[in-house]
Amino acid sequence: QKYNESEKVSIRYSDRLLVSQKLKKMAEVFAYGGAGYGTLQEALLIRECWDDIKPDLVIWQWCENDLCNNSYDMDSRTIWNFNTYPRPFFENGALIVRYPRGPAFLSGNSALWLSLVPRVAQLVYRGRESAVDTKDMTMPCMKEALDTTDKILELAEATVGQVPVYVFVVAGPGELRESLYRLAEKHRFRLVKNVMEDIAESQMKGVPIGGHASVGGHWSDEGHRIVAERLVRVVEPALSGSKPAGTKD
């Protein structure tokens, strides 16, 4: 994901590196993710890396676009999260690779197509949004995406077993974030619900949190520092055996 990927800031200011530096005497930190990844891709990545890392604890960042990424119907209609790359989807109990935009032949074989189409779409659709981009939780497609995400989390739960998983959701309206948190609780994941509150509090004080629009937004150096501090406050007690602060079990 782009927040975790930290592509808009220097690596030395990324939240994952700051967490690693603060916990270097307690734990070795591994960070994985990619721009545009949905929950299924992240769950598959966890499964792929699990035996090599054998983690004692997992921090899993979710984002507002995850529901869209988990649904082919929504992924093929969104304007805000326009994606031309192939993506795995979980449909009828099976993993299926589909192409949300354009002919499969071009999306699977043409680097020019993958690069050019999103740029053209930004020009054509500038200032517009599709129905799925409103994040209206009453829409049938949103309910279907939540149901699919629920099934995806069953796969993740089978991978992690008894290892504690801490989930925090970045961006998106409150109702969407709460829907994702309810799913996390259902699968016995622990909630870190203070991250966006920390961000909002700092913004009210005039702290520049967002990256400049010219480089795509997302968090600034200061935004990553604030998030890293919250995550460290959660993880340090968990690694030492005491109850983590700022979580909801």
mmCIF file of C-alpha atoms in Angstrom:
data_model
loop_
_atom_site.group_PDB
_atom_site.id
_atom_site.type_symbol
_atom_site.label_atom_id
_atom_site.label_comp_id
_atom_site.label_asym_id
_atom_site.label_seq_id
_atom_site.Cartn_x
_atom_site.Cartn_y
_atom_site.Cartn_z
ATOM 1 C CA GLN A 1 0.000 0.000 0.000
ATOM 2 C CA LYS A 2 1.179 3.493 -0.728
ATOM 3 C CA TYR A 3 1.019 4.606 2.912
ATOM 4 C CA ASN A 4 3.224 1.693 3.945
ATOM 5 C CA GLU A 5 5.285 1.858 0.761
ATOM 6 C CA SER A 6 6.177 5.444 1.729
ATOM 7 C CA GLU A 7 6.946 6.357 -1.850
ATOM 8 C CA LYS A 8 6.440 10.072 -1.156
ATOM 9 C CA VAL A 9 9.074 10.382 1.581
ATOM 10 C CA SER A 10 12.706 9.418 2.075
ATOM 11 C CA ILE A 11 13.095 5.861 3.360
ATOM 12 C CA ARG A 12 14.746 7.213 6.501
ATOM 13 C CA TYR A 13 11.471 8.945 7.429
ATOM 14 C CA SER A 14 9.164 5.995 6.704
ATOM 15 C CA ASP A 15 7.084 4.699 9.592
ATOM 16 C CA ARG A 16 8.403 1.158 9.129
ATOM 17 C CA LEU A 17 12.041 2.260 9.479
ATOM 18 C CA LEU A 18 11.237 4.467 12.476
ATOM 19 C CA VAL A 19 9.463 1.550 14.158
ATOM 20 C CA SER A 20 12.410 -0.707 13.381
ATOM 21 C CA GLN A 21 14.885 1.778 14.867
ATOM 22 C CA LYS A 22 12.883 2.195 18.066
ATOM 23 C CA LEU A 23 12.454 -1.558 18.524
ATOM 24 C CA LYS A 24 15.908 -2.671 17.390
ATOM 25 C CA LYS A 25 16.775 -4.068 20.824
ATOM 26 C CA MET A 26 13.484 -5.953 21.079
ATOM 27 C CA ALA A 27 12.619 -7.238 17.613
ATOM 28 C CA GLU A 28 13.616 -7.560 13.989
ATOM 29 C CA VAL A 29 11.090 -5.766 11.767
ATOM 30 C CA PHE A 30 10.027 -6.890 8.289
ATOM 31 C CA ALA A 31 7.781 -4.658 6.160
ATOM 32 C CA TYR A 32 5.939 -5.763 3.041
ATOM 33 C CA GLY A 33 3.362 -4.160 0.792
ATOM 34 C CA GLY A 34 2.795 -2.475 -2.527
ATOM 35 C CA ALA A 35 0.815 0.361 -4.069
ATOM 36 C CA GLY A 36 -2.736 -0.714 -4.832
ATOM 37 C CA TYR A 37 -2.616 -4.029 -2.970
ATOM 38 C CA GLY A 38 -5.952 -5.285 -1.719
ATOM 39 C CA THR A 39 -6.618 -7.462 1.309
ATOM 40 C CA LEU A 40 -6.340 -10.668 -0.697
ATOM 41 C CA GLN A 41 -2.915 -9.775 -2.082
ATOM 42 C CA GLU A 42 -1.741 -8.879 1.408
ATOM 43 C CA ALA A 43 -3.129 -12.111 2.870
ATOM 44 C CA LEU A 44 -1.373 -14.125 0.156
ATOM 45 C CA LEU A 45 1.864 -12.238 0.854
ATOM 46 C CA ILE A 46 1.582 -13.068 4.552
ATOM 47 C CA ARG A 47 1.114 -16.743 3.677
ATOM 48 C CA GLU A 48 4.022 -16.723 1.229
ATOM 49 C CA CYS A 49 6.458 -15.187 3.730
ATOM 50 C CA TRP A 50 5.186 -16.832 6.896
ATOM 51 C CA ASP A 51 7.472 -19.852 7.107
ATOM 52 C CA ASP A 52 10.567 -17.811 6.254
ATOM 53 C CA ILE A 53 9.956 -15.149 8.907
ATOM 54 C CA LYS A 54 7.968 -16.996 11.595
ATOM 55 C CA PRO A 55 6.783 -13.722 13.155
ATOM 56 C CA ASP A 56 5.869 -13.321 16.805
ATOM 57 C CA LEU A 57 3.555 -10.423 16.012
ATOM 58 C CA VAL A 58 1.965 -8.873 12.911
ATOM 59 C CA ILE A 59 0.899 -5.267 12.312
ATOM 60 C CA TRP A 60 -1.478 -5.091 9.357
ATOM 61 C CA GLN A 61 -2.371 -1.767 7.772
ATOM 62 C CA TRP A 62 -5.672 -1.536 5.917
ATOM 63 C CA CYS A 63 -6.866 1.349 3.769
ATOM 64 C CA GLU A 64 -10.158 2.748 2.474
ATOM 65 C CA ASN A 65 -9.569 1.362 -1.024
ATOM 66 C CA ASP A 66 -9.231 -2.236 0.193
ATOM 67 C CA LEU A 67 -12.921 -3.024 -0.211
ATOM 68 C CA CYS A 68 -12.802 -1.788 -3.783
ATOM 69 C CA ASN A 69 -9.650 -3.827 -4.451
ATOM 70 C CA ASN A 70 -11.339 -6.968 -3.105
ATOM 71 C CA SER A 71 -14.272 -6.752 -5.518
ATOM 72 C CA TYR A 72 -13.929 -7.138 -9.271
ATOM 73 C CA ASP A 73 -17.211 -5.300 -9.762
ATOM 74 C CA MET A 74 -15.974 -2.277 -7.831
ATOM 75 C CA ASP A 75 -12.376 -2.462 -9.058
ATOM 76 C CA SER A 76 -13.568 -2.321 -12.657
ATOM 77 C CA ARG A 77 -15.776 0.728 -12.000
ATOM 78 C CA THR A 78 -13.733 2.918 -9.675
ATOM 79 C CA ILE A 79 -12.186 6.112 -10.977
ATOM 80 C CA TRP A 80 -10.192 7.079 -7.896
ATOM 81 C CA ASN A 81 -8.345 3.747 -7.749
ATOM 82 C CA PHE A 82 -7.954 3.160 -11.472
ATOM 83 C CA ASN A 83 -5.996 -0.072 -11.907
ATOM 84 C CA THR A 84 -4.882 -1.703 -15.157
ATOM 85 C CA TYR A 85 -2.773 -4.457 -13.603
ATOM 86 C CA PRO A 86 -4.016 -8.023 -13.142
ATOM 87 C CA ARG A 87 -5.208 -8.774 -9.650
ATOM 88 C CA PRO A 88 -6.266 -11.967 -7.835
ATOM 89 C CA PHE A 89 -9.856 -12.022 -6.641
ATOM 90 C CA PHE A 90 -11.558 -14.453 -4.274
ATOM 91 C CA GLU A 91 -14.723 -15.647 -5.988
ATOM 92 C CA ASN A 92 -16.887 -18.646 -5.125
ATOM 93 C CA GLY A 93 -14.192 -20.036 -2.847
ATOM 94 C CA ALA A 94 -11.434 -19.884 -5.469
ATOM 95 C CA LEU A 95 -8.598 -17.524 -6.416
ATOM 96 C CA ILE A 96 -9.082 -16.040 -9.881
ATOM 97 C CA VAL A 97 -6.774 -13.586 -11.650
ATOM 98 C CA ARG A 98 -8.740 -10.942 -13.518
ATOM 99 C CA TYR A 99 -8.019 -7.685 -15.316
ATOM 100 C CA PRO A 100 -10.126 -4.801 -13.952
ATOM 101 C CA ARG A 101 -9.432 -2.534 -16.917
ATOM 102 C CA GLY A 102 -8.974 -3.204 -20.604
ATOM 103 C CA PRO A 103 -8.337 -6.334 -22.652
ATOM 104 C CA ALA A 104 -6.454 -9.073 -20.810
ATOM 105 C CA PHE A 105 -3.967 -9.378 -23.666
ATOM 106 C CA LEU A 106 -2.878 -5.728 -23.373
ATOM 107 C CA SER A 107 -2.922 -5.654 -19.578
ATOM 108 C CA GLY A 108 -0.869 -8.827 -19.455
ATOM 109 C CA ASN A 109 1.658 -7.993 -22.155
ATOM 110 C CA SER A 110 1.947 -4.258 -22.827
ATOM 111 C CA ALA A 111 3.994 -2.040 -20.528
ATOM 112 C CA LEU A 112 2.890 0.946 -22.632
ATOM 113 C CA TRP A 113 -0.768 0.130 -21.970
ATOM 114 C CA LEU A 114 -0.189 -0.247 -18.235
ATOM 115 C CA SER A 115 1.601 3.087 -18.093
ATOM 116 C CA LEU A 116 -0.494 5.118 -20.514
ATOM 117 C CA VAL A 117 -4.090 4.202 -19.658
ATOM 118 C CA PRO A 118 -4.053 5.450 -16.015
ATOM 119 C CA ARG A 119 -2.596 8.767 -17.162
ATOM 120 C CA VAL A 120 -5.270 9.176 -19.827
ATOM 121 C CA ALA A 121 -7.928 8.233 -17.288
ATOM 122 C CA GLN A 122 -6.683 10.940 -14.897
ATOM 123 C CA LEU A 123 -7.193 13.526 -17.629
ATOM 124 C CA VAL A 124 -10.560 12.208 -18.809
ATOM 125 C CA TYR A 125 -12.080 11.700 -15.355
ATOM 126 C CA ARG A 126 -10.441 14.607 -13.509
ATOM 127 C CA GLY A 127 -12.741 15.903 -10.792
ATOM 128 C CA ARG A 128 -15.246 13.079 -11.278
ATOM 129 C CA GLU A 129 -16.098 9.977 -9.297
ATOM 130 C CA SER A 130 -18.099 6.830 -9.872
ATOM 131 C CA ALA A 131 -20.817 5.591 -7.528
ATOM 132 C CA VAL A 132 -18.404 3.150 -5.868
ATOM 133 C CA ASP A 133 -16.028 6.001 -5.028
ATOM 134 C CA THR A 134 -18.593 7.621 -2.726
ATOM 135 C CA LYS A 135 -17.892 4.876 -0.121
ATOM 136 C CA ASP A 136 -21.639 4.690 0.569
ATOM 137 C CA MET A 137 -21.906 1.679 2.867
ATOM 138 C CA THR A 138 -25.590 1.160 1.987
ATOM 139 C CA MET A 139 -24.775 0.169 -1.605
ATOM 140 C CA PRO A 140 -25.161 -3.579 -2.349
ATOM 141 C CA CYS A 141 -21.667 -3.698 -3.861
ATOM 142 C CA MET A 142 -20.175 -2.493 -0.563
ATOM 143 C CA LYS A 143 -21.948 -5.248 1.359
ATOM 144 C CA GLU A 144 -20.742 -7.816 -1.160
ATOM 145 C CA ALA A 145 -17.193 -6.479 -0.841
ATOM 146 C CA LEU A 146 -17.401 -6.747 2.958
ATOM 147 C CA ASP A 147 -18.610 -10.348 2.661
ATOM 148 C CA THR A 148 -15.717 -11.158 0.316
ATOM 149 C CA THR A 149 -13.241 -9.471 2.672
ATOM 150 C CA ASP A 150 -14.652 -11.585 5.500
ATOM 151 C CA LYS A 151 -13.821 -14.752 3.545
ATOM 152 C CA ILE A 152 -10.352 -13.427 2.710
ATOM 153 C CA LEU A 153 -9.676 -12.836 6.398
ATOM 154 C CA GLU A 154 -10.578 -16.473 7.068
ATOM 155 C CA LEU A 155 -7.603 -17.386 4.858
ATOM 156 C CA ALA A 156 -5.359 -14.993 6.768
ATOM 157 C CA GLU A 157 -6.592 -16.292 10.116
ATOM 158 C CA ALA A 158 -5.710 -19.830 9.065
ATOM 159 C CA THR A 159 -2.169 -18.667 8.266
ATOM 160 C CA VAL A 160 -1.421 -16.683 11.425
ATOM 161 C CA GLY A 161 -2.956 -19.130 13.904
ATOM 162 C CA GLN A 162 -2.431 -17.846 17.456
ATOM 163 C CA VAL A 163 0.091 -15.150 16.531
ATOM 164 C CA PRO A 164 -1.367 -11.741 17.524
ATOM 165 C CA VAL A 165 -2.330 -9.498 14.630
ATOM 166 C CA TYR A 166 -2.774 -5.748 15.178
ATOM 167 C CA VAL A 167 -4.905 -3.942 12.587
ATOM 168 C CA PHE A 168 -5.140 -0.232 11.894
ATOM 169 C CA VAL A 169 -7.146 1.430 9.138
ATOM 170 C CA VAL A 170 -5.954 4.575 7.402
ATOM 171 C CA ALA A 171 -8.138 7.061 5.502
ATOM 172 C CA GLY A 172 -11.771 6.724 4.572
ATOM 173 C CA PRO A 173 -15.010 7.824 6.244
ATOM 174 C CA GLY A 174 -15.657 6.690 9.798
ATOM 175 C CA GLU A 175 -18.442 4.262 8.860
ATOM 176 C CA LEU A 176 -16.161 2.445 6.417
ATOM 177 C CA ARG A 177 -13.330 2.227 8.958
ATOM 178 C CA GLU A 178 -15.699 0.911 11.620
ATOM 179 C CA SER A 179 -16.991 -1.754 9.221
ATOM 180 C CA LEU A 180 -13.441 -2.947 8.647
ATOM 181 C CA TYR A 181 -12.680 -2.890 12.376
ATOM 182 C CA ARG A 182 -15.743 -5.062 13.034
ATOM 183 C CA LEU A 183 -14.394 -7.586 10.548
ATOM 184 C CA ALA A 184 -11.016 -7.505 12.267
ATOM 185 C CA GLU A 185 -12.634 -8.188 15.632
ATOM 186 C CA LYS A 186 -14.632 -11.058 14.169
ATOM 187 C CA HIS A 187 -11.373 -12.740 13.200
ATOM 188 C CA ARG A 188 -9.787 -12.111 16.616
ATOM 189 C CA PHE A 189 -7.416 -9.430 15.376
ATOM 190 C CA ARG A 190 -6.528 -6.649 17.793
ATOM 191 C CA LEU A 191 -7.474 -3.096 16.938
ATOM 192 C CA VAL A 192 -5.236 -0.041 16.892
ATOM 193 C CA LYS A 193 -7.902 2.628 16.564
ATOM 194 C CA ASN A 194 -5.932 5.734 17.521
ATOM 195 C CA VAL A 195 -3.821 6.267 14.420
ATOM 196 C CA MET A 196 -6.219 8.493 12.506
ATOM 197 C CA GLU A 197 -7.103 10.329 15.712
ATOM 198 C CA ASP A 198 -3.408 11.082 16.247
ATOM 199 C CA ILE A 199 -3.188 12.338 12.667
ATOM 200 C CA ALA A 200 -6.316 14.500 13.025
ATOM 201 C CA GLU A 201 -5.119 15.998 16.318
ATOM 202 C CA SER A 202 -1.804 17.003 14.774
ATOM 203 C CA GLN A 203 -3.552 18.495 11.745
ATOM 204 C CA MET A 204 -5.708 20.638 14.036
ATOM 205 C CA LYS A 205 -2.483 21.986 15.542
ATOM 206 C CA GLY A 206 -1.268 22.973 12.080
ATOM 207 C CA VAL A 207 1.230 20.130 11.651
ATOM 208 C CA PRO A 208 1.709 19.363 7.906
ATOM 209 C CA ILE A 209 0.667 15.716 7.713
ATOM 210 C CA GLY A 210 -0.174 15.156 4.051
ATOM 211 C CA GLY A 211 2.322 15.002 1.238
ATOM 212 C CA HIS A 212 2.065 17.688 -1.431
ATOM 213 C CA ALA A 213 -0.617 17.011 -4.054
ATOM 214 C CA SER A 214 2.004 17.219 -6.804
ATOM 215 C CA VAL A 215 3.546 13.980 -5.557
ATOM 216 C CA GLY A 216 0.282 12.194 -4.885
ATOM 217 C CA GLY A 217 -0.504 13.125 -1.301
ATOM 218 C CA HIS A 218 -0.246 10.444 1.414
ATOM 219 C CA TRP A 219 1.725 11.100 4.581
ATOM 220 C CA SER A 220 4.580 13.534 4.967
ATOM 221 C CA ASP A 221 7.692 12.846 7.053
ATOM 222 C CA GLU A 222 5.837 14.133 10.106
ATOM 223 C CA GLY A 223 2.848 11.942 9.353
ATOM 224 C CA HIS A 224 5.034 8.840 9.305
ATOM 225 C CA ARG A 225 6.645 9.855 12.588
ATOM 226 C CA ILE A 226 3.271 10.202 14.301
ATOM 227 C CA VAL A 227 2.093 6.818 13.027
ATOM 228 C CA ALA A 228 5.376 5.160 14.041
ATOM 229 C CA GLU A 229 5.065 6.514 17.582
ATOM 230 C CA ARG A 230 1.560 5.078 17.927
ATOM 231 C CA LEU A 231 2.628 1.683 16.600
ATOM 232 C CA VAL A 232 5.622 1.551 18.928
ATOM 233 C CA ARG A 233 3.394 2.343 21.909
ATOM 234 C CA VAL A 234 1.292 -0.667 20.909
ATOM 235 C CA VAL A 235 4.059 -3.102 20.067
ATOM 236 C CA GLU A 236 6.543 -2.474 22.880
ATOM 237 C CA PRO A 237 4.254 -3.737 25.676
ATOM 238 C CA ALA A 238 3.135 -6.658 23.519
ATOM 239 C CA LEU A 239 6.720 -7.761 22.991
ATOM 240 C CA SER A 240 7.494 -7.375 26.687
ATOM 241 C CA GLY A 241 4.449 -9.390 27.717
ATOM 242 C CA SER A 242 2.270 -6.625 29.195
ATOM 243 C CA LYS A 243 -1.039 -5.361 27.789
ATOM 244 C CA PRO A 244 -0.526 -3.004 24.821
ATOM 245 C CA ALA A 245 -1.738 0.554 25.232
ATOM 246 C CA GLY A 246 -4.108 2.088 22.714
ATOM 247 C CA THR A 247 -5.646 -1.171 21.533
ATOM 248 C CA LYS A 248 -8.987 -2.842 21.745
ATOM 249 C CA ASP A 249 -8.950 -6.624 22.170
#
